[in-house]
Short mmCIF file of C-alpha atoms in Angstrom, two decimals:
data_model
loop_
_atom_site.label_atom_id
_atom_site.label_comp_id
_atom_site.label_asym_id
_atom_site.label_seq_id
_atom_site.Cartn_x
_atom_site.Cartn_y
_atom_site.Cartn_z
CA UNK A 1199 8.25 27.18 -0.87
CA UNK A 1200 5.93 26.26 -3.74
CA UNK A 1201 4.33 22.86 -4.24
CA UNK A 1202 3.25 21.82 -7.73
CA UNK A 1203 0.75 19.00 -8.12
CA UNK A 1204 1.73 17.45 -11.46
CA UNK A 1205 -0.81 14.62 -11.31
CA UNK A 1206 -3.66 14.56 -13.81
CA UNK A 1207 -7.23 14.34 -12.41
CA UNK A 1208 -8.89 10.94 -12.71
CA UNK A 1209 -12.41 11.07 -14.13
CA UNK A 1210 -14.63 9.10 -16.47
CA UNK A 1211 -13.56 11.48 -19.25
CA UNK A 1212 -9.79 11.12 -18.78
CA UNK A 1213 -8.25 9.50 -21.88
CA UNK A 1214 -6.55 6.14 -21.46
CA UNK A 1215 -4.07 4.19 -23.55
CA UNK A 1216 -5.89 2.45 -26.43
CA UNK A 1217 -6.91 -1.03 -25.29
CA UNK A 1218 -6.55 -0.29 -21.57
CA UNK A 1219 -9.59 -0.55 -19.29
CA UNK A 1220 -11.88 2.45 -19.34
CA UNK A 1221 -12.20 4.53 -16.18
CA UNK A 1222 -15.41 4.09 -14.21
CA UNK A 1223 -16.04 6.33 -11.23
CA UNK A 1224 -19.52 5.52 -9.93
CA UNK A 1225 -21.28 6.88 -6.86
CA UNK A 1226 -22.69 3.87 -5.00
CA UNK A 1227 -23.78 5.73 -1.89
CA UNK A 1228 -25.48 9.12 -2.21
CA UNK A 1229 -26.43 11.20 0.80
CA UNK A 1230 -28.98 13.09 -1.29
CA UNK A 1231 -30.72 9.74 -1.83
CA UNK A 1232 -30.72 8.74 1.83
CA UNK A 1233 -27.33 7.10 2.27
CA UNK A 1234 -25.60 8.05 5.56
CA UNK A 1235 -22.38 8.73 3.61
CA UNK A 1236 -21.12 9.36 0.09
CA UNK A 1237 -19.22 6.38 -1.35
CA UNK A 1238 -17.87 5.76 -4.85
CA UNK A 1239 -16.63 2.76 -6.77
CA UNK A 1240 -13.47 3.17 -8.84
CA UNK A 1241 -12.50 0.89 -11.73
CA UNK A 1242 -9.47 1.48 -13.93
CA UNK A 1243 -6.26 -0.07 -15.19
CA UNK A 1244 -2.99 0.10 -13.30
CA UNK A 1245 -1.51 2.43 -15.95
CA UNK A 1246 -4.25 5.04 -15.71
CA UNK A 1247 -3.60 8.75 -15.27
CA UNK A 1248 -0.33 9.71 -13.61
CA UNK A 1249 1.31 6.38 -12.85
CA UNK A 1250 4.58 4.53 -12.46
CA UNK A 1251 6.04 1.69 -14.52
CA UNK A 1252 8.17 -0.70 -12.43
CA UNK A 1253 10.44 -3.21 -14.20
CA UNK A 1254 7.74 -5.92 -13.92
CA UNK A 1255 5.66 -4.01 -16.48
CA UNK A 1256 7.95 -5.36 -19.23
CA UNK A 1257 10.13 -7.93 -17.43
CA UNK A 1258 8.57 -11.14 -16.03
CA UNK A 1259 11.11 -11.31 -13.21
CA UNK A 1260 11.32 -7.56 -12.64
CA UNK A 1261 10.64 -5.62 -9.47
CA UNK A 1262 6.93 -5.08 -8.81
CA UNK A 1263 5.34 -1.82 -7.76
CA UNK A 1264 4.91 -2.83 -4.11
CA UNK A 1265 8.62 -3.71 -3.97
CA UNK A 1266 9.89 -0.33 -5.13
CA UNK A 1267 12.16 1.39 -2.58
CA UNK A 1268 10.52 4.65 -1.56
CA UNK A 1269 13.86 6.44 -1.45
CA UNK A 1270 13.97 6.12 -5.23
CA UNK A 1271 10.63 7.91 -5.50
CA UNK A 1272 11.37 10.81 -3.16
CA UNK A 1273 14.29 13.20 -3.51
CA UNK A 1274 15.97 15.88 -5.63
CA UNK A 1275 15.03 15.90 -9.31
CA UNK A 1276 15.83 18.05 -12.34
CA UNK A 1277 13.17 19.37 -14.72
CA UNK A 1278 14.67 19.60 -18.21
CA UNK A 1279 13.12 21.71 -20.96
CA UNK A 1280 12.78 19.46 -24.02
CA UNK A 1281 10.06 21.40 -25.82
CA UNK A 1282 10.19 21.95 -29.55
CA UNK A 1283 11.18 18.42 -30.54
CA UNK A 1284 9.19 15.43 -31.78
CA UNK A 1285 11.30 12.91 -29.87
CA UNK A 1286 13.61 13.08 -26.87
CA UNK A 1287 16.88 11.89 -28.38
CA UNK A 1288 20.44 11.71 -27.11
CA UNK A 1289 21.14 15.00 -28.86
CA UNK A 1290 18.15 16.73 -27.25
CA UNK A 1291 19.25 15.64 -23.78
CA UNK A 1292 22.89 16.53 -24.40
CA UNK A 1293 21.82 20.08 -25.25
CA UNK A 1294 19.40 20.43 -22.32
CA UNK A 1295 22.02 21.54 -19.75
CA UNK A 1296 21.25 18.71 -17.34
CA UNK A 1297 23.67 18.60 -14.37
CA UNK A 1298 25.91 15.55 -14.33
CA UNK A 1299 24.87 14.33 -10.87
CA UNK A 1300 21.11 14.19 -11.55
CA UNK A 1301 19.52 10.78 -10.89
CA UNK A 1302 15.83 11.76 -11.13
CA UNK A 1303 14.94 13.46 -14.40
CA UNK A 1304 11.66 15.06 -15.47
CA UNK A 1305 11.07 15.91 -19.12
CA UNK A 1306 8.97 18.92 -20.05
CA UNK A 1307 7.94 18.42 -23.69
CA UNK A 1308 5.23 19.76 -25.96
CA UNK A 1309 3.03 17.02 -24.45
CA UNK A 1310 2.27 19.12 -21.40
CA UNK A 1311 0.26 21.54 -23.54
CA UNK A 1312 -2.12 18.67 -24.31
CA UNK A 1313 -3.21 18.75 -20.66
CA UNK A 1314 -4.82 22.17 -21.14
CA UNK A 1315 -7.85 19.97 -21.80
CA UNK A 1316 -7.68 17.00 -19.42
CA UNK A 1317 -10.60 15.30 -21.16
CA UNK A 1318 -9.11 15.48 -24.66
CA UNK A 1319 -9.21 12.64 -27.15
CA UNK A 1320 -6.12 10.43 -26.98
CA UNK A 1321 -3.33 12.17 -28.92
CA UNK A 1322 -1.36 9.71 -31.06
CA UNK A 1323 1.22 12.34 -31.98
CA UNK A 1324 2.71 12.68 -28.51
CA UNK A 1325 6.43 13.21 -27.90
CA UNK A 1326 8.21 10.02 -26.84
CA UNK A 1327 11.70 8.98 -25.74
CA UNK A 1328 13.99 7.70 -28.49
CA UNK A 1329 16.19 4.67 -27.87
CA UNK A 1330 19.21 6.96 -28.06
CA UNK A 1331 17.68 9.16 -25.36
CA UNK A 1332 17.00 6.15 -23.15
CA UNK A 1333 20.58 4.96 -23.65
CA UNK A 1334 21.87 8.42 -22.69
CA UNK A 1335 19.92 8.20 -19.43
CA UNK A 1336 21.39 4.80 -18.60
CA UNK A 1337 24.90 6.01 -19.39
CA UNK A 1338 24.39 9.07 -17.18
CA UNK A 1339 23.17 7.05 -14.20
CA UNK A 1340 19.57 8.24 -14.27
CA UNK A 1341 17.47 6.11 -11.89
CA UNK A 1342 14.04 7.58 -12.59
CA UNK A 1343 12.55 9.49 -15.51
CA UNK A 1344 9.16 11.19 -15.82
CA UNK A 1345 7.48 12.20 -19.08
CA UNK A 1346 4.36 14.26 -19.66
CA UNK A 1347 2.15 11.86 -21.61
CA UNK A 1348 0.97 8.27 -21.51
CA UNK A 1349 4.09 6.41 -22.54
CA UNK A 1350 7.82 6.73 -22.95
CA UNK A 1351 7.38 4.90 -26.27
CA UNK A 1352 5.72 5.73 -29.56
CA UNK A 1353 2.27 4.18 -29.85
CA UNK A 1354 3.13 2.67 -33.23
CA UNK A 1355 5.96 0.54 -31.79
CA UNK A 1356 4.39 -2.24 -29.72
CA UNK A 1357 7.81 -3.58 -28.69
CA UNK A 1358 8.40 -0.64 -26.35
CA UNK A 1359 12.08 -0.05 -27.23
CA UNK A 1360 12.62 2.77 -24.70
CA UNK A 1361 11.05 0.69 -21.94
CA UNK A 1362 13.34 -2.19 -22.91
CA UNK A 1363 16.37 0.04 -22.47
CA UNK A 1364 15.26 1.74 -19.26
CA UNK A 1365 13.54 -0.93 -17.18
CA UNK A 1366 16.21 -3.69 -17.47
CA UNK A 1367 18.69 -1.07 -16.26
CA UNK A 1368 16.47 -0.31 -13.26
CA UNK A 1369 15.37 3.11 -14.50
CA UNK A 1370 11.84 3.66 -13.20
CA UNK A 1371 9.36 5.46 -15.46
CA UNK A 1372 6.65 7.88 -14.38
CA UNK A 1373 4.14 8.72 -17.10
CA UNK A 1374 1.36 11.28 -17.53
CA UNK A 1375 2.74 14.13 -15.44
CA UNK A 1376 1.39 17.60 -16.22
CA UNK A 1377 4.32 20.02 -16.15
CA UNK A 1378 2.64 23.04 -17.78
CA UNK A 1379 2.95 25.30 -14.79
CA UNK A 1380 6.36 24.25 -13.48
CA UNK A 1381 9.36 26.43 -14.39
CA UNK A 1382 11.98 24.22 -16.10
CA UNK A 1383 15.75 23.99 -15.86
CA UNK A 1384 15.87 23.85 -12.12
CA UNK A 1385 15.91 21.52 -9.14
CA UNK A 1386 12.84 20.30 -7.25
CA UNK A 1387 12.07 17.72 -4.62
CA UNK A 1388 10.09 14.94 -6.30
CA UNK A 1389 7.52 13.08 -4.23
CA UNK A 1390 5.91 10.16 -6.06
CA UNK A 1391 3.66 7.87 -4.02
CA UNK A 1392 2.09 5.06 -6.08
CA UNK A 1393 -0.71 2.92 -4.73
CA UNK A 1394 0.70 -0.16 -3.03
CA UNK A 1395 -0.78 -2.70 -5.44
CA UNK A 1396 0.42 -6.14 -4.40
CA UNK A 1397 2.50 -7.75 -7.19
CA UNK A 1398 1.57 -4.76 -9.33
CA UNK A 1399 2.85 -4.13 -12.87
CA UNK A 1400 2.12 -0.44 -12.31
CA UNK A 1401 0.01 1.86 -10.18
CA UNK A 1402 -1.57 5.30 -10.27
CA UNK A 1403 0.42 7.82 -8.23
CA UNK A 1404 0.07 11.27 -6.73
CA UNK A 1405 3.15 13.15 -7.88
CA UNK A 1406 4.18 16.55 -6.56
CA UNK A 1407 7.21 18.79 -6.97
CA UNK A 1408 8.40 21.07 -4.19
CA UNK A 1409 10.78 23.96 -4.71
CA UNK A 1410 14.11 23.53 -2.93
CA UNK A 1411 17.61 24.95 -3.11
CA UNK A 1412 19.65 23.54 -5.98
CA UNK A 1413 21.69 20.53 -4.85
CA UNK A 1414 23.19 19.67 -8.22
CA UNK A 1415 26.47 20.65 -9.82
CA UNK A 1416 26.58 22.78 -12.95
CA UNK A 1417 25.72 20.98 -16.20
#
């Protein structure tokens, strides 16, 4: 069994979405300065680092992060290889040999290479999910999708069209997973545990993938 930690490390240098709160990790208690313990203060937005978008992120009456059923966040998932494309479209997904009974889908794109440097400047040219790709997921019964950069949507479209297809159809979105070292086109157990932020519009999460026997049908 192999366990892959696909969460990005939170630090003061980690890039955030433009306009989101900056990350502040500050040591407030230092043993080397006489404190009996080491203690830090952490300030950041709810969509910092590896995180989950519940429906409430875009829908005023949507499910909040502390209301998410954990069984949706833990279970078999498929890692699809979508590298070599600027946008994850319907056509890209149709050609990715994704088994028909997959409900949790992870997308390995060229974004993951960005995480070679976790303190890089925000990359505006990241691969996003096209509306047609989001519609394909809804039609296929996908309940959760993960992508390897900060948003499912292009930064130049403030309306969030992919979010507005996925979230109203109860497709949860995990963003900022680092899939560089995970072999694609196979089944894993996904474990995504977001912070239980009361009434939260999102929350940072520790996300891991564990190798398991394939439970899906052929594509």
